[in-house]
mmCIF file of N, CA and C in Angstrom:
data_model
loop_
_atom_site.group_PDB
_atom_site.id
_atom_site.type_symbol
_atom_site.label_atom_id
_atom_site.label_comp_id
_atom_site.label_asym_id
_atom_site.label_seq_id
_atom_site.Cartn_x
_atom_site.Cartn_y
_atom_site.Cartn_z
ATOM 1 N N UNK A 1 12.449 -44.589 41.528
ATOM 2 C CA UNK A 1 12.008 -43.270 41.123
ATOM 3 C C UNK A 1 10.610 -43.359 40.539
ATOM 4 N N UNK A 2 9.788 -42.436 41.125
ATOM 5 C CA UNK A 2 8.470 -42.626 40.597
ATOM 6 C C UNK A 2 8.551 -42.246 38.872
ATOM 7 N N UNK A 3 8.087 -42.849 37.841
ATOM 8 C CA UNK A 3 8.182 -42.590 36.350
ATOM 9 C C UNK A 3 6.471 -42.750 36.105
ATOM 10 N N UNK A 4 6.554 -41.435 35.062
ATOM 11 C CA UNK A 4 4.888 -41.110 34.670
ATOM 12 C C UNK A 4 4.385 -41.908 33.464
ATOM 13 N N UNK A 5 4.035 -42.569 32.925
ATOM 14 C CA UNK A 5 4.056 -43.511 32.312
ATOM 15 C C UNK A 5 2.786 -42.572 31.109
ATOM 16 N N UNK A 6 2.771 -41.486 30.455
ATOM 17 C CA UNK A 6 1.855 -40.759 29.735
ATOM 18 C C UNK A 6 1.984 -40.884 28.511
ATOM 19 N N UNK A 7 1.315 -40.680 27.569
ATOM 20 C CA UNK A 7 1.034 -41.009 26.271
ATOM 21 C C UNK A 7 1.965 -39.922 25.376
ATOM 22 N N UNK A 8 2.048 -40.194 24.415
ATOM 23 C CA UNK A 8 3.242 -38.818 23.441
ATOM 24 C C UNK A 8 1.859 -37.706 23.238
ATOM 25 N N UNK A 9 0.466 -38.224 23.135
ATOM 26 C CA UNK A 9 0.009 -36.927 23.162
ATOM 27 C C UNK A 9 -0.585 -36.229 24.054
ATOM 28 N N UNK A 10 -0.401 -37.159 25.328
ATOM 29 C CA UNK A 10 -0.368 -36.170 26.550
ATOM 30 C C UNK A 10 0.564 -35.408 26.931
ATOM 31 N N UNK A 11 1.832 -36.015 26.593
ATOM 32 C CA UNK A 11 2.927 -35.497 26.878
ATOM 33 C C UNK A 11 3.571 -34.028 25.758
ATOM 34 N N UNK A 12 3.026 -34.126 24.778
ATOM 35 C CA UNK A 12 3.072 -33.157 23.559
ATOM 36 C C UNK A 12 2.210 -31.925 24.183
ATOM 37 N N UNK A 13 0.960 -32.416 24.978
ATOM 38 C CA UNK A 13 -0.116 -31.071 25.236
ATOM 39 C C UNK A 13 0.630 -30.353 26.325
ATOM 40 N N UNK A 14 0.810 -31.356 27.139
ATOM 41 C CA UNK A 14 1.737 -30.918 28.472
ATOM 42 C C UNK A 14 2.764 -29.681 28.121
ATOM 43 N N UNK A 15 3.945 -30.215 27.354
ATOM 44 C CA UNK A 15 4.765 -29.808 26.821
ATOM 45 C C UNK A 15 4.511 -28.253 26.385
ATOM 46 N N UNK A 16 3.444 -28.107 24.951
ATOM 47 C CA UNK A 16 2.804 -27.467 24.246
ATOM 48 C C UNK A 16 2.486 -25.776 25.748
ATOM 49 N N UNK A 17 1.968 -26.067 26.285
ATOM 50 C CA UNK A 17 0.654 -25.488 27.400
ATOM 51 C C UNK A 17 2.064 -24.665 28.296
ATOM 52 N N UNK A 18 2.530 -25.719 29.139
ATOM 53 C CA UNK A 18 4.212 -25.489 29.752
ATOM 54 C C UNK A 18 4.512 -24.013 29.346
ATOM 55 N N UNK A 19 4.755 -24.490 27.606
ATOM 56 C CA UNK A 19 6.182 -23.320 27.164
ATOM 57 C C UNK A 19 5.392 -22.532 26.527
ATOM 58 N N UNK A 20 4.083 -22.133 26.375
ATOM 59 C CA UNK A 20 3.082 -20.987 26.212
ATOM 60 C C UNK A 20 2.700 -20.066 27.325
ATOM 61 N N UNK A 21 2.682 -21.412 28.253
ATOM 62 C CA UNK A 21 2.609 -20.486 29.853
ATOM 63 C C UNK A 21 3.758 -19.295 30.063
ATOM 64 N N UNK A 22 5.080 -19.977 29.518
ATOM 65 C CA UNK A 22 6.262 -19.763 29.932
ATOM 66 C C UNK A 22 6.323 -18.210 29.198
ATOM 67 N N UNK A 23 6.230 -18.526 27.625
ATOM 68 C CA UNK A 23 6.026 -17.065 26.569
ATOM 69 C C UNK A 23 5.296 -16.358 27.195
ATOM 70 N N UNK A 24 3.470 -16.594 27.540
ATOM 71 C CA UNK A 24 2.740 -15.334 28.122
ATOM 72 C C UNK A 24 4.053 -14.779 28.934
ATOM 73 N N UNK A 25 4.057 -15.162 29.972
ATOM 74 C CA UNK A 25 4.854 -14.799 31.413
ATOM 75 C C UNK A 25 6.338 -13.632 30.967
ATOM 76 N N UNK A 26 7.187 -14.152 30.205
ATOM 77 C CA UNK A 26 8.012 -13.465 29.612
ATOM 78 C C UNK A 26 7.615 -12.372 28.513
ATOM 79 N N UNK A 27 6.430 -12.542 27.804
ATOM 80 C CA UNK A 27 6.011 -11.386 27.280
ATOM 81 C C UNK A 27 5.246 -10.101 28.329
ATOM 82 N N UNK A 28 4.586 -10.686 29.217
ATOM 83 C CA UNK A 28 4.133 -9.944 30.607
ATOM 84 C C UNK A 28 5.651 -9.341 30.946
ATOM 85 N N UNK A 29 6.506 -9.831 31.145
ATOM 86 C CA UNK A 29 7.580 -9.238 31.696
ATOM 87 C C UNK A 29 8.184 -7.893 30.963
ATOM 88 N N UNK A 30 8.460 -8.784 30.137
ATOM 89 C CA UNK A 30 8.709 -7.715 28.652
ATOM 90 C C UNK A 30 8.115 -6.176 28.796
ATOM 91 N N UNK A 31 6.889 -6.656 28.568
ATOM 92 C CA UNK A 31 5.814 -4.972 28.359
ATOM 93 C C UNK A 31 6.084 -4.395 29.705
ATOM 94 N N UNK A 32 6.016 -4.902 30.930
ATOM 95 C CA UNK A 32 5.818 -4.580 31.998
ATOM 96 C C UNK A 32 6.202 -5.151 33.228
ATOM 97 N N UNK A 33 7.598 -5.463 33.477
ATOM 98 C CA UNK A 33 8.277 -6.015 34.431
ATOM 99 C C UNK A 33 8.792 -5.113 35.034
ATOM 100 N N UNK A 34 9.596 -5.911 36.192
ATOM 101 C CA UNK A 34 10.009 -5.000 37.402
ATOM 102 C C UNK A 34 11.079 -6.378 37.703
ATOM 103 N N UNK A 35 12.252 -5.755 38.149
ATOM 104 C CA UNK A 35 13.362 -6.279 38.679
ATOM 105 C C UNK A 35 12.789 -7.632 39.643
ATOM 106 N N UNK A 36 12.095 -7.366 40.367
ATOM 107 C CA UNK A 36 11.195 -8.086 41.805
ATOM 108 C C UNK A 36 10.679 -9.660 40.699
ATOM 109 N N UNK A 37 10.114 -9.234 39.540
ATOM 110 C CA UNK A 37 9.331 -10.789 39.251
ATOM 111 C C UNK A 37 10.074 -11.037 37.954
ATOM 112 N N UNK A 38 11.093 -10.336 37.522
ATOM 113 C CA UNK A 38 11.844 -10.616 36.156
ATOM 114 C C UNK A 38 12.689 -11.602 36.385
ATOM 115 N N UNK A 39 13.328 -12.086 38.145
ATOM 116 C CA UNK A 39 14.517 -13.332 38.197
ATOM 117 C C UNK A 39 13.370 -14.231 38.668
ATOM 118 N N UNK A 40 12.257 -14.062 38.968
ATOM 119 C CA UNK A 40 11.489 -15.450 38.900
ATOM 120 C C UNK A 40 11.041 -16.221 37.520
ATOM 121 N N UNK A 41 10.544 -15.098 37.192
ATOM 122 C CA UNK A 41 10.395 -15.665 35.568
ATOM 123 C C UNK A 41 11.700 -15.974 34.631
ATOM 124 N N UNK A 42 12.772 -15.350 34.950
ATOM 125 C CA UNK A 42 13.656 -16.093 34.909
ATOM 126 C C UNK A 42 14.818 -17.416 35.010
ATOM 127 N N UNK A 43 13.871 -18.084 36.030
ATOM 128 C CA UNK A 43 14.401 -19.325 36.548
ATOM 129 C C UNK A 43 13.182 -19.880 36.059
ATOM 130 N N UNK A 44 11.683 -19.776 35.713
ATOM 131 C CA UNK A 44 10.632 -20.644 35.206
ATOM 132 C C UNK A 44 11.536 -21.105 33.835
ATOM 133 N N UNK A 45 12.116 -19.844 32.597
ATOM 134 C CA UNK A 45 12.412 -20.400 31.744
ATOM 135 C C UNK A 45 13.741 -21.043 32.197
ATOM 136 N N UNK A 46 14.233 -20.913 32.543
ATOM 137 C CA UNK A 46 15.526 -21.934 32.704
ATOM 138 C C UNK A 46 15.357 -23.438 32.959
ATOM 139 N N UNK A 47 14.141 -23.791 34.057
ATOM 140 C CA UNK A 47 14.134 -24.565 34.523
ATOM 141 C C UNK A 47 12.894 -25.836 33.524
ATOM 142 N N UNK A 48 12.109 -24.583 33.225
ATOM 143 C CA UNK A 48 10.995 -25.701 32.260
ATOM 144 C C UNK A 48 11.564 -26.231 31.459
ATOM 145 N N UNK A 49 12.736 -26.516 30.537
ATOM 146 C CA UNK A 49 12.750 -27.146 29.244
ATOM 147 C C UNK A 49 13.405 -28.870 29.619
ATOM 148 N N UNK A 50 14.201 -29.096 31.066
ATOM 149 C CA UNK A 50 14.613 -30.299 31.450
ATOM 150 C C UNK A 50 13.410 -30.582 32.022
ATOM 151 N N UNK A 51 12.022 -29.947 32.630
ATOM 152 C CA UNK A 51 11.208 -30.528 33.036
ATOM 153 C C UNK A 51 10.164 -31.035 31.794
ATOM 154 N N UNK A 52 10.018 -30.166 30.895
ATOM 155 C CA UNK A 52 8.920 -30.832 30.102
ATOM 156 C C UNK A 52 9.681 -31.746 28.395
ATOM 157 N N UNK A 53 11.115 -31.505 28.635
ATOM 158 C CA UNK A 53 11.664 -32.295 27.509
ATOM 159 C C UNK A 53 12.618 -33.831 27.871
ATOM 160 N N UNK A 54 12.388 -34.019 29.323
ATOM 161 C CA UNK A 54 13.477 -35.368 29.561
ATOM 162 C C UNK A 54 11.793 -36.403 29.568
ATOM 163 N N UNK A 55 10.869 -36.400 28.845
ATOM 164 C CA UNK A 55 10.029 -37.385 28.665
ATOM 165 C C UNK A 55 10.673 -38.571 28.846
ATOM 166 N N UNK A 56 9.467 -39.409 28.793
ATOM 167 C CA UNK A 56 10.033 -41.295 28.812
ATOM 168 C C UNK A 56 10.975 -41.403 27.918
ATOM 169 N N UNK A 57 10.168 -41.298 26.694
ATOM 170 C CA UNK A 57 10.859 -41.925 25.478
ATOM 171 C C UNK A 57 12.335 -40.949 25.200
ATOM 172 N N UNK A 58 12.458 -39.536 25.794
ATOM 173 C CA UNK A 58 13.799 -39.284 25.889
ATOM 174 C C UNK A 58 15.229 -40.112 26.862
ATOM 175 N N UNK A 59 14.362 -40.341 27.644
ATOM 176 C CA UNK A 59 15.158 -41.265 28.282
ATOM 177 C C UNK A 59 15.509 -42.455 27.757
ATOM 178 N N UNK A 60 14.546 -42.797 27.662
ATOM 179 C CA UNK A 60 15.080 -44.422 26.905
ATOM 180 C C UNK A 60 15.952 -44.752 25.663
ATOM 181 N N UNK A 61 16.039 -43.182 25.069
ATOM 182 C CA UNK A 61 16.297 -42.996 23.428
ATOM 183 C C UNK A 61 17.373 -42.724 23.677
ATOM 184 N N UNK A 62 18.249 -41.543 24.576
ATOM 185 C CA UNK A 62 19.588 -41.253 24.947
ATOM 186 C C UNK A 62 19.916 -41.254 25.919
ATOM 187 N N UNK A 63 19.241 -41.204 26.697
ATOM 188 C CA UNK A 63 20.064 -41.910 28.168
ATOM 189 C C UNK A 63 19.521 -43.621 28.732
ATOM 190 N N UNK A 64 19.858 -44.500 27.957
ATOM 191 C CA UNK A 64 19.176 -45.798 28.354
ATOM 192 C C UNK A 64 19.440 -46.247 29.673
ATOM 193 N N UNK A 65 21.485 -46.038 29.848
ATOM 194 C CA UNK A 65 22.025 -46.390 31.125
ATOM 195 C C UNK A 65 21.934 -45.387 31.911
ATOM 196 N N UNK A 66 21.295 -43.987 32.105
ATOM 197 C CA UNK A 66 20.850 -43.278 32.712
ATOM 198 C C UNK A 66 19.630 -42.452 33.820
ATOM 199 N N UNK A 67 18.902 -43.693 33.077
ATOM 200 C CA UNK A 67 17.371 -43.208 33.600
ATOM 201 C C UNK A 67 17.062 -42.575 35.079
ATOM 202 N N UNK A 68 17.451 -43.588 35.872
ATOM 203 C CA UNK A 68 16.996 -42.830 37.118
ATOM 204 C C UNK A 68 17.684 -41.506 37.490
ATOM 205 N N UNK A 69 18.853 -41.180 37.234
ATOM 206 C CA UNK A 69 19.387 -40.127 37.060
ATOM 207 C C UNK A 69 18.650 -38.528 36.229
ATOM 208 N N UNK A 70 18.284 -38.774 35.224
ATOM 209 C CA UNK A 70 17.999 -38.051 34.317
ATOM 210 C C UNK A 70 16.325 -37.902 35.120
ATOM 211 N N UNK A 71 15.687 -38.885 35.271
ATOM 212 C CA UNK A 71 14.515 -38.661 36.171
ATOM 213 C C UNK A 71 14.288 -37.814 37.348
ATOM 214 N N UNK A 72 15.633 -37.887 37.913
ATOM 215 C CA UNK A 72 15.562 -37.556 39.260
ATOM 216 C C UNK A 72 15.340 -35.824 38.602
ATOM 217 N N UNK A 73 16.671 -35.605 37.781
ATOM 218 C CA UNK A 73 16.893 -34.010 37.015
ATOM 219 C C UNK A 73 15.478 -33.676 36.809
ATOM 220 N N UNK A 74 14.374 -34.612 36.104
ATOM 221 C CA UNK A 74 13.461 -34.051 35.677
ATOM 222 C C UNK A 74 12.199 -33.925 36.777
ATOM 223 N N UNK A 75 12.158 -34.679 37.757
ATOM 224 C CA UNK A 75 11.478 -34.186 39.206
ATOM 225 C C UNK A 75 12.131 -32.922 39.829
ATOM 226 N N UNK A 76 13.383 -32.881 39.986
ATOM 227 C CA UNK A 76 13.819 -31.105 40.903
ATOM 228 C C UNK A 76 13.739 -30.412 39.520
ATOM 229 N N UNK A 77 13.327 -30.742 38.309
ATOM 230 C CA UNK A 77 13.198 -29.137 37.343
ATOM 231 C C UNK A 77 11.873 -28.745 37.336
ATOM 232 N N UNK A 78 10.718 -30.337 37.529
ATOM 233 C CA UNK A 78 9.682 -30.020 38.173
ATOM 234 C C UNK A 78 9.301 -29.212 39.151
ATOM 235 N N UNK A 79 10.036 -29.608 40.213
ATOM 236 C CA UNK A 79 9.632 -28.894 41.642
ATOM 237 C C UNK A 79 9.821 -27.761 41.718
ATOM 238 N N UNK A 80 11.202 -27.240 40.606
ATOM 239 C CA UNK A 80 11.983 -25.579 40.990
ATOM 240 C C UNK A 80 11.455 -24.961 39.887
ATOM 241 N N UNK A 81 10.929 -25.398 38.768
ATOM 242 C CA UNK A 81 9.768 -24.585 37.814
ATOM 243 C C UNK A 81 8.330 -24.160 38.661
ATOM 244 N N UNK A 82 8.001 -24.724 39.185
ATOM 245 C CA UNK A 82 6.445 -24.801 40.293
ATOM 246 C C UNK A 82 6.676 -24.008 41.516
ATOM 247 N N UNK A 83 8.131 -23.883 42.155
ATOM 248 C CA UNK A 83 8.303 -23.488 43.027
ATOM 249 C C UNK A 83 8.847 -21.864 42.387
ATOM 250 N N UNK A 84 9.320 -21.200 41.333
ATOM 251 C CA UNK A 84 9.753 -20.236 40.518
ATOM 252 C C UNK A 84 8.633 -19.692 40.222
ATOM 253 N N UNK A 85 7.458 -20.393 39.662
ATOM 254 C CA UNK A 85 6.002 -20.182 39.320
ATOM 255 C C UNK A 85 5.212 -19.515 40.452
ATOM 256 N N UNK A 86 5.467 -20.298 41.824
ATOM 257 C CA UNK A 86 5.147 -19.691 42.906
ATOM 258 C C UNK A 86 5.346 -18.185 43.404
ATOM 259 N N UNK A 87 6.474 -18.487 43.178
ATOM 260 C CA UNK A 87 7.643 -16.514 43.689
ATOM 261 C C UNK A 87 7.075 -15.653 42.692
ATOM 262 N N UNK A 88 6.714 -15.767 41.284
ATOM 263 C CA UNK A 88 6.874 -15.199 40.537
ATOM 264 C C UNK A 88 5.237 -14.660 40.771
ATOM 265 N N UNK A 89 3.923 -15.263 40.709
ATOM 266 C CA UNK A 89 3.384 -15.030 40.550
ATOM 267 C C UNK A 89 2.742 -14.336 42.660
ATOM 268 N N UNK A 90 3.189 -14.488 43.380
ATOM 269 C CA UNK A 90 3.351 -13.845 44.700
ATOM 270 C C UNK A 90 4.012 -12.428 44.817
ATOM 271 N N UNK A 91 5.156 -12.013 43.611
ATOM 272 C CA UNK A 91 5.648 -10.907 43.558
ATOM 273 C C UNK A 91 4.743 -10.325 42.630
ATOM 274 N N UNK A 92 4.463 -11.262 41.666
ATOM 275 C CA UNK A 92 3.414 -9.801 40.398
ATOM 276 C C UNK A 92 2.594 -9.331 41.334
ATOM 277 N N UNK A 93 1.851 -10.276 42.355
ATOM 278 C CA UNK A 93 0.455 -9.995 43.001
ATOM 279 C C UNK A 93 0.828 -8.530 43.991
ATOM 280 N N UNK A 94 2.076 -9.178 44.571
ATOM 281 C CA UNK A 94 2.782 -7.646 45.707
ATOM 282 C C UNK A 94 2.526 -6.538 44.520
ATOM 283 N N UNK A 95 3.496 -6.538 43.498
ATOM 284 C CA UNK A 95 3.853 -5.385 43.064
ATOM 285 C C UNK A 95 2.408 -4.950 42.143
ATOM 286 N N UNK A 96 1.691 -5.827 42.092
ATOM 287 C CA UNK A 96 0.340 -4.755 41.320
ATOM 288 C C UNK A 96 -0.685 -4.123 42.146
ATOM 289 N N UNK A 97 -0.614 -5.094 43.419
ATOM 290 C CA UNK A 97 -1.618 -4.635 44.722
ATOM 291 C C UNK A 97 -1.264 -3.594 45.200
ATOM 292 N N UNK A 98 0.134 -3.357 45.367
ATOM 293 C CA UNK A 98 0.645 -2.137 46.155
ATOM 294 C C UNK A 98 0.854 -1.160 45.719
ATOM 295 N N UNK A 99 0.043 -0.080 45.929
ATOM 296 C CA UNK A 99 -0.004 1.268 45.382
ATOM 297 C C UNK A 99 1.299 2.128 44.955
ATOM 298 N N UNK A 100 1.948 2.485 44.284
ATOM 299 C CA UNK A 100 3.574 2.823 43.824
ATOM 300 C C UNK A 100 3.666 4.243 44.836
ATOM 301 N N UNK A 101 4.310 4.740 45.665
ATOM 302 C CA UNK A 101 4.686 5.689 46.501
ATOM 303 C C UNK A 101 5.209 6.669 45.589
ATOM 304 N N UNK A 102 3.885 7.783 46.435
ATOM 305 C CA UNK A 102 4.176 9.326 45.448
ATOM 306 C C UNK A 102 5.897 9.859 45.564
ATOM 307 N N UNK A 103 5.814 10.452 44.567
ATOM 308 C CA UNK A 103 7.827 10.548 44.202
ATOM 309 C C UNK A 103 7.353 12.530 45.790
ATOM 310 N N UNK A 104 6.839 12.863 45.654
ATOM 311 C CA UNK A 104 6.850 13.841 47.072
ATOM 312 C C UNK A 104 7.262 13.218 48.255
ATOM 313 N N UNK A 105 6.998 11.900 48.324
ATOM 314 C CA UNK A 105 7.587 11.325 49.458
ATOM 315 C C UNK A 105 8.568 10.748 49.472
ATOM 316 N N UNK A 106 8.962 10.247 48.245
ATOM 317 C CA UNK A 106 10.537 9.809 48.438
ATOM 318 C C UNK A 106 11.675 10.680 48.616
ATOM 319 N N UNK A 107 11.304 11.774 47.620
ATOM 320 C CA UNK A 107 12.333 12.779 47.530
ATOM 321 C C UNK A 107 11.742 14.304 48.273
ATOM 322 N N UNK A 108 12.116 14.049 49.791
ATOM 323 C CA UNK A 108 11.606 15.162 50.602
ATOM 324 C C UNK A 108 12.310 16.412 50.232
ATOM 325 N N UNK A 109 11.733 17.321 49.621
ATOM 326 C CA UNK A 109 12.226 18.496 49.195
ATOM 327 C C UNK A 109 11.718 19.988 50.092
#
């Protein structure tokens, strides 16, 4: 398993940056969400906290006989946080680009 071999205060900024990203995004939602980008940002927070908290030294500290395991968890929470990040920020872009359809046309009266 590839293992990142980073410093506690790279790994602290990392960390730090991550779950600020994560707050903006959910406070964006908050003020002004829409069903469409609220379950993406929904799976960012789910998925960031095994990606930016199974660090080295977590591993080694409670899962000693575990590592490659717990690694592997923390590469797919990688990939499906980045890949959640993706959807999420592809739907804000739809739903702010696209002009909202006058209610005369939905409701033909």
């Amino acid at each position: 398993m590839p293992r990142w071999n980073f410093s506690d205060a790279v790994e602290t900024r990392i960390r730090i940056t991550s779950l600020l990203i994560t707050v903006c995004i959910m406070l964006f939602e908050y003020l002004n969400g829409d069903s469409s980008t609220q379950y993406p940002a929904m799976y960012i927070c789910v998925f960031i906290f095994p990606a930016v908290y199974f660090t080295n030294r977590i591993q080694t500290k409670y899962f000693p006989y575990m590592k490659e395991y717990v690694q592997a968890t923390r590469i797919a929470a990688i990939i499906m946080t980045l890949s959640s990040f993706g959807v999420w920020c592809y739907a804000t872009y739809l739903r702010l680009s696209i002009p909202p359809m006058p209610s005369h046309l939905i409701y033909n009266q």
